[in-house]
XYZ file of C-alpha atoms in Angstrom:
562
model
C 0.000 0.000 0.000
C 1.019 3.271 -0.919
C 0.926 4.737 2.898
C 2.517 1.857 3.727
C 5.507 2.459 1.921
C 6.130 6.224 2.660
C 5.251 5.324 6.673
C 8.204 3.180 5.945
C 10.447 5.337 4.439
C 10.283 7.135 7.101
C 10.477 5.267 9.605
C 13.975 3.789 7.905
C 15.539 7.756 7.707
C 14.129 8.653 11.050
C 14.456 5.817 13.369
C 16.640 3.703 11.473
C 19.376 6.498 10.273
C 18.454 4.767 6.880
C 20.330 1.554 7.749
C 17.430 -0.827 6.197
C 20.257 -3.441 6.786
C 19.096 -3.626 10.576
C 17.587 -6.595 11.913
C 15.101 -4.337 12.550
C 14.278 -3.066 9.878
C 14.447 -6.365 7.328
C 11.540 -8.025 10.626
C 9.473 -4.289 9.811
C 9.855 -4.597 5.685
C 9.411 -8.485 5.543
C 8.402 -9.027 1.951
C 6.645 -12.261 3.010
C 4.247 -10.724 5.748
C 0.525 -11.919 5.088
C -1.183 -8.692 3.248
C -2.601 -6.115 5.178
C -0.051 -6.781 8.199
C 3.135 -4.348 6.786
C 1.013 -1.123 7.750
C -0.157 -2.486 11.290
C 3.627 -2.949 11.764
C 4.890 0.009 10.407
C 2.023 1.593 12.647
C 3.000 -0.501 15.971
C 6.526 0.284 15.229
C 5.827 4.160 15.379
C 3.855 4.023 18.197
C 6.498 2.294 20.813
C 9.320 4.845 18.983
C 6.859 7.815 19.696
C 6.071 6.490 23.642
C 4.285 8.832 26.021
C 4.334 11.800 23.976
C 1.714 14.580 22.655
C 2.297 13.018 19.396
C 1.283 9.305 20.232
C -1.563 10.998 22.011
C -2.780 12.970 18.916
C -2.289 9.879 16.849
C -4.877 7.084 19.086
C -7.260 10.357 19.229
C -7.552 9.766 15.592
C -9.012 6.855 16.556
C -12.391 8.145 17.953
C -13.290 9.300 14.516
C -13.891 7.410 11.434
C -13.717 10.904 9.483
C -11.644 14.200 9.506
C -11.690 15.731 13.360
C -13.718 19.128 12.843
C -11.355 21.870 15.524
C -14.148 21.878 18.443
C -14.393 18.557 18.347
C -10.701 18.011 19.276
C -10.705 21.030 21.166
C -13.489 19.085 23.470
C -11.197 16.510 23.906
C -7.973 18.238 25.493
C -10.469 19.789 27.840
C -10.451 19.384 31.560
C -10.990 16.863 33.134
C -8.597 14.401 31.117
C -9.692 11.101 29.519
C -7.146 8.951 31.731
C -4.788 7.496 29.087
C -5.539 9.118 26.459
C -5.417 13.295 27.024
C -3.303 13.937 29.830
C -0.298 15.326 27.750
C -2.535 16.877 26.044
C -4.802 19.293 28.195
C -2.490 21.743 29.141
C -0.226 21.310 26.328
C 1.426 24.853 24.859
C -0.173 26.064 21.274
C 3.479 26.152 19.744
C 4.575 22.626 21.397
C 0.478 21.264 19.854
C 1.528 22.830 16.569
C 5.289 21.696 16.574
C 3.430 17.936 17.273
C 1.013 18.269 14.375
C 3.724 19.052 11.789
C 5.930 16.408 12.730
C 3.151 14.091 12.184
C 1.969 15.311 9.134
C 6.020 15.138 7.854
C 5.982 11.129 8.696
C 2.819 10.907 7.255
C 1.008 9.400 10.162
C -1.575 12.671 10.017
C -2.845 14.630 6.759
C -3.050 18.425 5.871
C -5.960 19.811 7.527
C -7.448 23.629 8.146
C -8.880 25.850 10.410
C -7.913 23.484 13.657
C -9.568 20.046 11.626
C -7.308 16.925 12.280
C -7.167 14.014 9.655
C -5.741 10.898 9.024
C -5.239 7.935 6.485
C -8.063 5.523 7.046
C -5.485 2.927 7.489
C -4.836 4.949 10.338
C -7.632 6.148 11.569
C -8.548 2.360 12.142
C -5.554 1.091 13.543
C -5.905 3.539 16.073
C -9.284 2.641 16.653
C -8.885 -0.843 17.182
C -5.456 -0.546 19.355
C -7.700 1.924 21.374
C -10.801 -0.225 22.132
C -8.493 -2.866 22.521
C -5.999 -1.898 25.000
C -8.022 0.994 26.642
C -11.812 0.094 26.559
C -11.994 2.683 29.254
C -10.554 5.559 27.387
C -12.725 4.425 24.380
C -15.491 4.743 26.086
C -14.713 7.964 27.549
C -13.125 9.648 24.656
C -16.445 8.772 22.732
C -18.520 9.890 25.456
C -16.538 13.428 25.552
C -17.306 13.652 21.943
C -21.134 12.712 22.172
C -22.296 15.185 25.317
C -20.218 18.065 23.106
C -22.247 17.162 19.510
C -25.446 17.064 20.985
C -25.418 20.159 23.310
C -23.566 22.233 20.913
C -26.207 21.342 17.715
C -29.261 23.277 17.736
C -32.536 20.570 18.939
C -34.154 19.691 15.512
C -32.006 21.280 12.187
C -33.671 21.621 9.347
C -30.769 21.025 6.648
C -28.381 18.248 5.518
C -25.466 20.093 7.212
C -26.665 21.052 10.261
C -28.259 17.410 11.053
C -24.379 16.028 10.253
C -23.332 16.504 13.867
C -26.699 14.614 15.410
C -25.362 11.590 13.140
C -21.558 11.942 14.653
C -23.207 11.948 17.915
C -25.389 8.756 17.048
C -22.316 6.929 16.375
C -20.019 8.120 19.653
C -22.804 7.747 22.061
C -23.332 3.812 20.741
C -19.511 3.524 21.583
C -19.865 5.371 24.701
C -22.153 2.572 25.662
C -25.249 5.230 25.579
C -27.087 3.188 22.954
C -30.383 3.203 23.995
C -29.945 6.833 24.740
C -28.777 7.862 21.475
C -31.912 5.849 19.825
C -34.726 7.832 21.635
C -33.119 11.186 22.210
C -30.480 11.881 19.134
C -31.764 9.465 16.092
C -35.619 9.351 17.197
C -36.743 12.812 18.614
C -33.846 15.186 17.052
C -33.308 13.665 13.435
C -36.353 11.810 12.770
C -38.517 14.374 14.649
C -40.472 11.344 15.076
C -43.182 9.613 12.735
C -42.124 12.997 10.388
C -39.256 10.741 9.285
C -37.427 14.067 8.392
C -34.050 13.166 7.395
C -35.251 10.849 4.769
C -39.024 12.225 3.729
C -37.515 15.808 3.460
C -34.313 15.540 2.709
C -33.141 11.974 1.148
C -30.643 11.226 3.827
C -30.826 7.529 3.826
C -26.665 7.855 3.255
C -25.959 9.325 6.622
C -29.064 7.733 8.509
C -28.246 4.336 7.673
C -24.495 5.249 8.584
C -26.167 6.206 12.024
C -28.348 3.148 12.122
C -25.938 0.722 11.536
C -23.981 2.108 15.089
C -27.244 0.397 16.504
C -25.983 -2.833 15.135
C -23.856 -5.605 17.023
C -24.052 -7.245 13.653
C -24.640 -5.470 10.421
C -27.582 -5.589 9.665
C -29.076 -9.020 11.447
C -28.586 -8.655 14.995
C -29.125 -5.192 16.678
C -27.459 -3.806 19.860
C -28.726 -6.128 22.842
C -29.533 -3.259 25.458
C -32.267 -1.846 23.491
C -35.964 -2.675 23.887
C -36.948 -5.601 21.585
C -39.571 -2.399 20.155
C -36.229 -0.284 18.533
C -34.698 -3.597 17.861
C -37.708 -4.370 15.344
C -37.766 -0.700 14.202
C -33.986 -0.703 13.444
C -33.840 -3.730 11.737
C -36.722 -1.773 9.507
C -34.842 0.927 9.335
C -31.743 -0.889 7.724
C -33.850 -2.651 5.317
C -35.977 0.634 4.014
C -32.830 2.604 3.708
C -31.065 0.076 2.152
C -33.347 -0.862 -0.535
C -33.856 3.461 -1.151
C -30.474 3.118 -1.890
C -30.176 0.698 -4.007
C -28.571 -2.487 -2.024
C -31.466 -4.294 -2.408
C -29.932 -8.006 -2.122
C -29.570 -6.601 1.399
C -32.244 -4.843 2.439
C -34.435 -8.607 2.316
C -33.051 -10.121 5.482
C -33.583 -7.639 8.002
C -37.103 -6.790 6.778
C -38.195 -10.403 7.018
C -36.843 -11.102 10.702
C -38.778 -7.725 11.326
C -42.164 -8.853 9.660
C -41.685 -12.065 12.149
C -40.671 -10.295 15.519
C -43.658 -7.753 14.456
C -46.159 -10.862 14.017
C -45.010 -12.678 17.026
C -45.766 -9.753 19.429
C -49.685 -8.923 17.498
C -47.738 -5.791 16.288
C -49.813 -5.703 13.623
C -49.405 -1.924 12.591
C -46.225 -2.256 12.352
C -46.170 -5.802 10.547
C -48.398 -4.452 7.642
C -45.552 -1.795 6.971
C -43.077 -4.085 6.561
C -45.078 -6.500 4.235
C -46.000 -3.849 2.408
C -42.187 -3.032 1.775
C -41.925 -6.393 1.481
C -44.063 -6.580 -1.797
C -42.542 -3.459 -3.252
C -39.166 -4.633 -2.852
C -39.798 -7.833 -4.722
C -41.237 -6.089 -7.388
C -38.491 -3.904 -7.533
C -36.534 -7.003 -7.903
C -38.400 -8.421 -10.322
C -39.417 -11.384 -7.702
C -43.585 -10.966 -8.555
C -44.789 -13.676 -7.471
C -43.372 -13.182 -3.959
C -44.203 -9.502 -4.558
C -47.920 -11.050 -4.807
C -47.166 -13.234 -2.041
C -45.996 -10.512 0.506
C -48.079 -7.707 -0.759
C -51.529 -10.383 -0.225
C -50.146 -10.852 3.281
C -50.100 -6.674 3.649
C -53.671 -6.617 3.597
C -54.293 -9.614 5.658
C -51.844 -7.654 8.477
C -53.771 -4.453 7.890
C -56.947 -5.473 8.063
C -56.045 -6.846 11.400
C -54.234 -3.617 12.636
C -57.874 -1.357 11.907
C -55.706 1.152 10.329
C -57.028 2.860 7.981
C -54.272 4.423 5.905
C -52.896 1.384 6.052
C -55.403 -0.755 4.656
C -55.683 1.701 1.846
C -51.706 1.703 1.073
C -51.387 -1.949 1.244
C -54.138 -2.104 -1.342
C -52.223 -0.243 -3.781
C -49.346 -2.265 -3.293
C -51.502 -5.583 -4.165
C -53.311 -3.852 -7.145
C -49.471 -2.913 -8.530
C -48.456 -5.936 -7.943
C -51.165 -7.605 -9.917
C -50.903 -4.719 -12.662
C -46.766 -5.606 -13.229
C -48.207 -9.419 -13.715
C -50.618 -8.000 -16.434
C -53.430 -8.827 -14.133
C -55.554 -5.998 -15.401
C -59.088 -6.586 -14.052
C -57.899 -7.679 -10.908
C -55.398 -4.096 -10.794
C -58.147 -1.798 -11.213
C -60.530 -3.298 -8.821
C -58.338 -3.048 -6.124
C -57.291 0.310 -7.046
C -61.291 1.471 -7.147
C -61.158 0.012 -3.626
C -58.490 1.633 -1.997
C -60.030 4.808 -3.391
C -62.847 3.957 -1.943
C -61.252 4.002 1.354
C -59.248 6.733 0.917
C -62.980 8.935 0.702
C -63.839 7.226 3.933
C -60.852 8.013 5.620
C -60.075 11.351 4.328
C -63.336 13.225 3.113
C -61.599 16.388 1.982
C -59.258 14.552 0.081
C -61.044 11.863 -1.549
C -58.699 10.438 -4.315
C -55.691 8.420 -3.817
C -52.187 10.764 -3.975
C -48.517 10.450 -3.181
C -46.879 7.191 -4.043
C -50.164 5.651 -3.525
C -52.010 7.949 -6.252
C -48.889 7.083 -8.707
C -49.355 3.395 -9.161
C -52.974 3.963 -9.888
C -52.258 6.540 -12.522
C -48.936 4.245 -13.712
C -52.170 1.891 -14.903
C -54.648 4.038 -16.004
C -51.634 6.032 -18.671
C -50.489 1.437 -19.413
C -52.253 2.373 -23.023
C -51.580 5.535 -24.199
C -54.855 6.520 -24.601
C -55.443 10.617 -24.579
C -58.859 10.621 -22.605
C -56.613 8.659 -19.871
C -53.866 11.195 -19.950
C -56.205 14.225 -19.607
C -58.156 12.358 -16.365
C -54.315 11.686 -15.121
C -53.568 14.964 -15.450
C -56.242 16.381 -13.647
C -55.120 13.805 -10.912
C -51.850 14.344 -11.188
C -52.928 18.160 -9.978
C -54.763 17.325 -7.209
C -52.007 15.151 -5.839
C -49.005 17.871 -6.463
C -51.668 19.929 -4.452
C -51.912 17.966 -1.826
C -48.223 17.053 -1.379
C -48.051 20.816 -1.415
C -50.399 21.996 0.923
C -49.768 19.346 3.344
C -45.743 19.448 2.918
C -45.392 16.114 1.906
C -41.981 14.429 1.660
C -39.914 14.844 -2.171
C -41.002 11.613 -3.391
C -44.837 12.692 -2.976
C -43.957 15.904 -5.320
C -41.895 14.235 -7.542
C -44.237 10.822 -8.384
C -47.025 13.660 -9.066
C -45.146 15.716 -11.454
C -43.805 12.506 -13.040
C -47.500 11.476 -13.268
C -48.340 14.809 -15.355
C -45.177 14.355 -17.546
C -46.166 11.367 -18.743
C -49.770 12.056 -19.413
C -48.539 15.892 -21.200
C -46.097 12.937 -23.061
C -48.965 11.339 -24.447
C -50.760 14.133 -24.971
C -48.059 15.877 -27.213
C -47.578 11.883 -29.267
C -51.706 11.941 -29.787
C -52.231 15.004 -31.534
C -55.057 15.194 -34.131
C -52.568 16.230 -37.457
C -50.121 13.680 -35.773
C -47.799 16.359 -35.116
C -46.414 17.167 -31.669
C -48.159 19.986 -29.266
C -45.588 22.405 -28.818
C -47.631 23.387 -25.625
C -48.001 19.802 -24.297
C -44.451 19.026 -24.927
C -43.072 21.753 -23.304
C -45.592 20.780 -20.114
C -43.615 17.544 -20.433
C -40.341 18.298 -20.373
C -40.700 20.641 -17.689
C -42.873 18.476 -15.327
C -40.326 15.215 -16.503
C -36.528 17.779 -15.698
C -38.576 18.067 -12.312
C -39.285 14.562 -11.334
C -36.000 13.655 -12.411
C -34.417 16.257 -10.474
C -36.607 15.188 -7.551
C -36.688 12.526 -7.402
C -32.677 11.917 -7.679
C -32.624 14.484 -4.574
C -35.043 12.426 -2.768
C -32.654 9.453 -2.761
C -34.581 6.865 -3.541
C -32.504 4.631 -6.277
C -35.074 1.958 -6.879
C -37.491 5.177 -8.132
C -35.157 6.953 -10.222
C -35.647 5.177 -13.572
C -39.101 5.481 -13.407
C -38.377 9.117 -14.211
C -35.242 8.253 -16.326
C -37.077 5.641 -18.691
C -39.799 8.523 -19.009
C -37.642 10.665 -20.140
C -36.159 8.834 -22.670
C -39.731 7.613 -24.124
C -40.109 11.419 -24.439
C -36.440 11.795 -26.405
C -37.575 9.341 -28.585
C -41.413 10.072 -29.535
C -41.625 13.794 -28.994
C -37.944 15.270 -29.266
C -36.404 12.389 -31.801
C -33.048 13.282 -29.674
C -31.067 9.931 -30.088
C -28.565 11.093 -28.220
C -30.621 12.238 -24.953
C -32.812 9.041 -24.800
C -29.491 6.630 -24.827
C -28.198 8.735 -21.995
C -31.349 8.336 -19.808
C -31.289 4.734 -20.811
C -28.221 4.112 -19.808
C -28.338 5.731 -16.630
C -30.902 3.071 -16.465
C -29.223 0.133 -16.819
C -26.635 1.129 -14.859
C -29.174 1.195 -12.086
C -30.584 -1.319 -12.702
C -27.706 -3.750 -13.532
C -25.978 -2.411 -9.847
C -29.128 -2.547 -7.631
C -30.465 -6.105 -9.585
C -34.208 -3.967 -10.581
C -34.384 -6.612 -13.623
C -38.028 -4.826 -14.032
C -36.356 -1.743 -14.846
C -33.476 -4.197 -17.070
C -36.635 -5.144 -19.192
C -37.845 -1.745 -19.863
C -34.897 -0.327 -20.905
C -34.588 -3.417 -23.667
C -37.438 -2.612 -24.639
C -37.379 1.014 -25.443
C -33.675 0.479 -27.038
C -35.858 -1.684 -29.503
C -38.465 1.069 -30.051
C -35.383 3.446 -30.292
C -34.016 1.733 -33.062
C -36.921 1.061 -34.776
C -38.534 4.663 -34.910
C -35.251 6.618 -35.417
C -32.606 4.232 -36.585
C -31.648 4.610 -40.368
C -29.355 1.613 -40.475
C -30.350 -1.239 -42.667
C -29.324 -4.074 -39.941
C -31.554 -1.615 -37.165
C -33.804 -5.238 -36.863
C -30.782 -7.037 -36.378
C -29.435 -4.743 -33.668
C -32.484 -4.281 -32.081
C -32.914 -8.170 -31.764
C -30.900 -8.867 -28.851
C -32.866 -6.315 -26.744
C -35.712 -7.843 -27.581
C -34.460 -11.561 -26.379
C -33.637 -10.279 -23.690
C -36.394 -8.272 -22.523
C -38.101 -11.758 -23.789
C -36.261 -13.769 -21.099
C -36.622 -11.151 -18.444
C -40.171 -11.394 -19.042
C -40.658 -15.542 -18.706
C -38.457 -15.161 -15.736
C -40.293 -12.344 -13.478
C -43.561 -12.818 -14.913
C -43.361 -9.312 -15.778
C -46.627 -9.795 -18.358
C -47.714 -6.433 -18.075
C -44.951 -5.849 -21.015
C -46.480 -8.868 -23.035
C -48.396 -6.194 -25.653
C -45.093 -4.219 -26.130
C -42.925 -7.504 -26.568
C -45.315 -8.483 -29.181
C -45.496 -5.428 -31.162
C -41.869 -5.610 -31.188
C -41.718 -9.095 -32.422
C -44.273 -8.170 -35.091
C -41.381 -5.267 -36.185
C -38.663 -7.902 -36.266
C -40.592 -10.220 -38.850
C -40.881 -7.686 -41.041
C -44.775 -6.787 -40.215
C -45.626 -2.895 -40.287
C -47.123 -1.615 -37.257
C -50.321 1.139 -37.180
C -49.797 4.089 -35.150
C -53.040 3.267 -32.648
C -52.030 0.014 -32.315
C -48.451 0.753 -30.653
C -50.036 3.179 -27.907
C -47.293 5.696 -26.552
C -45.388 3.405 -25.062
C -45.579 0.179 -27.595
C-alpha cells in the first residue's frame, strides 16, 4: 500500500538512520508478511518509537473518529478533566509545542493536511488507532467517545432543518453507541432530534438515507441481522426496519431482504400488527423492484391480511395499492383496477376532503390508467396528477410525494403531445412535459430513492424518442438506467430499458441491420419477461416481435409506449 511504503520510508531515515540493513528493519519490511499486516507494523513500530508523547496521544485520538476531526471537536477533547490514558499530555499542552506535534506528524505521514484546527488521518490509520484503542483501553474508548457525544449534541441546535446542520446529530449517534449510551442515542439523538419522530425528516424531506443508515448501523452488534442487545426488543424491530428501508432506497437491495423479514416475524409474534403491515407492504414493493412478482404477490396479499387486522385505515388503503401494482406488473388488469377502485374507496372514507388516492399511492394507480396511451386517460391523469401535487403541497409532503405527481403529469402531457389530431407534436403539451419530466428527475434523484429513479429516467427517454427524436438524450437516460438497474439487480427496470432500445431503433434508426441490432434487446427483454412474470410488457414484446418479422405496425395500435 502506498501509505505503507512512505510510513516506511520514514520510519527507515528517522528511526533507522536509513540503515534498512538492521535486523530491525528487514523483521518491519518483511516481503513475506501476510497482506494487510506491513502497515499495522509500520504503525505498531511508530507508536512504541513515539512512547508517552503529545504526538502518540494525537495519533490514538484519531481513533475516535472514522472521518476528519472538525477543531471543536478536538478542542473538546484536550479539555479538563482528562480522559485517563488518552489526554493527559494533552490538556495543558502549549499552542506552539500542539503545533510543533502536528507538523511532525503530518512530515511522517502518520496525520494529513488539515485547516482551520480540523485533524485528519489515512483511514489505514484512523482504524488502527481505533482498534489498538478499544483494545488496550476500553476505558478511554469509552470515555473519549462519550466526551465527543455530550459536546455534539449540546452544541447542535434541537431539531435542524438542513443536511449540514443534522451532520453533527449523526456523529453523535455513532459516539454515544460507543460510549455505551445506545439506547440513549436511539430515543433522544436518532428518534426525537433527526427523525422528529413519525415525520421521518431526514429521509421524507431531505433523502438522507446515506448518513441515517451510517447512524443506524452504530445500533448494530451485527450489520444488519442482529441489533445492539440493550435496546428494547420495540427499537430492535424498528432498526432492523430501518436498515432494510434505507437500504433498498439506496439501491442495495440483495440486502435490504433479510432484516425486513426477521422484522415482519418479531412484528407478528408480538400482534404488532401496525407495524407488521408496513413491513409486508415493503416487502411486496421490494420484490417487485426485484423483479421477484410472485413473492411480490405473495408478501403484498399478506399486507392486507396484516392491515386489516391492525384497523388502520391508511394502512389498509396503502397496502391495497401495493396488491393492485403488484397484480398490474403481472398484467393482471381486471384484478389491478378493482383493487385500485377500492383503496379509493377508502381513501374517501378516511379522508373526506381529500377523496382520491395521492402520493406514491395515487402514482401506481395513474402508472395503470396512462399502461395504453390513450389521450382521454392522460387528460383524467392529469387532472389527478394536480390534485395530488396539491396535496403534497399543501400538506408538505416528503420529495417523493412531489416528484411521483409531477412525473404522473409528464407522462400524461407525453402522451398528450404523441396523440395530436394532425399527428404532429403539441408544442404546448411538450413543453408541459419536459418541464414536469426535468422536475421529477431532479426530484426525485434528490429524494434518494434509487429503486425510483428510472421510473423518471425511462420517461424521459420515451419522451427523447417520440416527442424530441433526440437519439442522443434518450441513450443517456437509458443508460443511466441500466446502470441502475444492472448495480441494484431492478431486472423490471433491465426489461424496460430493452425494450425502449428496440423502439429506439426502430422509430429513429436509419441503419439497414436496425432489426438485427435491435434483436438482442428484444431476447432479452423476452427472457426477463418468462423469468419475473413481468406480463404487463407482453403487448409491447409483441409489437416488437411483429417489427422484427418484417410486419408494419399502425400508429393506434403501438399506444405511446408500444
Amino acid at each position: 500500500h502506498a501509505l505503507t511504503q512512505k510510513l516506511e520510508g520514514q520510519y527507515a531515515v528517522d528511526v533507522l538512520d536509513g540503515d534498512v540493513g538492521r535486523p530491525e528493519a528487514i523483521e518491519l519490511l518483511d516481503p513475506e508478511a501476510p497482506e494487510g499486516q506491513h502497515a499495522a507494523k509500520v504503525l505498531e513500530a511508530y507508536d512504541a518509537w513515539l512512547g508517552d508523547t503529545p504526538e502518540r496521544a494525537i495519533v490514538r485520538l484519531m481513533g475516535l473518529f472514522d472521518r476528519p476531526a472538525d477543531g471543536e471537536c478536538v478542542a473538546a477533547l484536550r479539555k479538563v478533566p482528562a480522559i485517563g490514558g488518552l489526554t493527559e499530555v494533552l490538556v495543558d499542552l502549549p499552542e506552539s509545542r500542539w503545533k510543533r506535534a502536528l507538523t511532525r506528524l503530518r512530515r511522517v505521514g502518520l496525520l494529513l493536511g488539515g485547516a482551520d484546527g480540523e485533524l485528519d488521518a489515512h483511514p489505514l490509520v484512523r482504524t488502527h488507532a481505533a482498534a489498538r484503542l478499544e483494545e488496550t483501553m476500553p476505558e478511554a474508548w469509552r470515555a473519549g467517545h462519550l466526551r465527543l457525544y455530550g459536546h455534539l449534541t449540546s452544541s447542535t441546535e434541537h431539531q435542524p432543518d438542513t443536511a449540514e446542520g443534522l451532520l453533527p446529530l449523526y456523529q453523535a449517534v455513532v459516539h454515544g453507541c460507543r460510549a455505551g449510551r445506545v439506547q440513549e442515542a436511539c430515543d433522544d439523538v436518532y428518534w426525537k432530534r433527526i427523525n422528529r419522530g413519525s415525520e421521518f425528516y431526514s429521509t421524507n424531506k431531505l433523502g438522507l438515507f446515506g448518513s441515517d443508515l451510517t447512524a443506524v448501523t452504530a445500533f448494530f452488534e451485527k450489520p444488519f441481522t442482529r441489533p445492539h442487545g440493550s435496546l428494547t426488543a420495540a427499537d430492535q424491530a424498528f432498526l432492523l426496519n430501518q436498515a432494510g428501508f434505507h437500504l433498498r432506497a439506496l439501491g442495495r437491495l440483495d440486502e435490504s431482504e433479510a432484516p425486513m423479514r426477521v422484522t415482519l416475524e418479531i412484528n407478528e409474534e408480538n400482534e404488532k400488527w401496525n407495524n407488521a403491515a408496513v413491513v409486508a407492504g415493503n416487502l411486496s414493493e421490494l420484490n417487485v423492484t426485484l423483479g421477484a412478482l410472485d413473492q411480490a404477490l405473495a408478501d403484498a396479499e399478506r399486507s392486507v391480511e396484516l392491515a386489516d387486522r391492525s384497523g388502520d385505515a391508511f394502512m389498509r388503503m396503502a397496502n391495497h395499492t401495493k396488491l393492485a401494482d403488484a397484480h398490474h406488473q403481472r398484467g393482471e388488469v381486471a384484478a389491478a383496477l378493482a383493487l385500485f377502485e377500492e383503496a379509493e374507496a377508502m381513501q374517501a372514507e378516511w379522508q373526506p376532503s381529500y377523496p382520491r388516492l395521492y402520493s406514491v399511492q395515487g402514482y401506481r394507480y395513474c402508472d395503470l390508467l396512462l399502461a395504453d396511451g390513450d389521450a382521454s386517460s392522460a387528460r383524467a391523469v392529469i387532472e389527478r396528477a394536480e390534485y395530488m401535487l396539491d396535496c403534497a403541497t399543501k400538506n408538505n409532503m416528503s420529495l417523493l410525494s412531489k416528484s411521483t405527481a409531477r412525473l404522473s403529469r409528464a407522462r400524461a402531457w407525453t402522451i398528450l403531445a404523441h396523440r395530436n389530431d394532425d399527428d404532429s407534436p403539441d408544442p404546448d403539451a411538450s413543453r408541459q412535459a419536459r418541464t414536469h419530466l426535468d422536475h421529477a428527475v431532479e426530484g426525485l434523484h434528490a429524494a434518494g430513492y434509487d429503486w425510483a429513479l428510472p421510473f423518471s429516467l425511462l420517461a424521459r427517454a420515451i419522451f427523447s424518442r417520440l416527442i424530441d427524436r433526440n437519439v442522443t438524450a434518450a441513450k443517456r437516460d437509458l443508460q443511466d438506467v441500466e446502470d441502475l438497474a444492472t448495480r441494484c439487480g431492478m431486472r423490471l427496470f433491465a426489461c424496460d430499458a430493452h425494450l425502449e432500445r428496440a423502439r429506439l431503433l426502430r422509430d429513429l434508426s436509419t441503419a439497414a441491420d436496425a432489426r438485427e441490432q435491435a434483436r438482442p434487446h428484444v431476447d432479452a427483454a423476452k427472457k426477463l419477461i418468462a423469468e419475473t412474470g413481468y406480463h404487463r410488457r407482453d403487448r409491447e414484446l409483441a409489437n416488437l416481435e411483429r417489427w422484427l418479422s418484417g410486419e408494419a405496425i399502425p400508429k393506434e395500435v403501438l399506444g405511446a409506449w408500444g
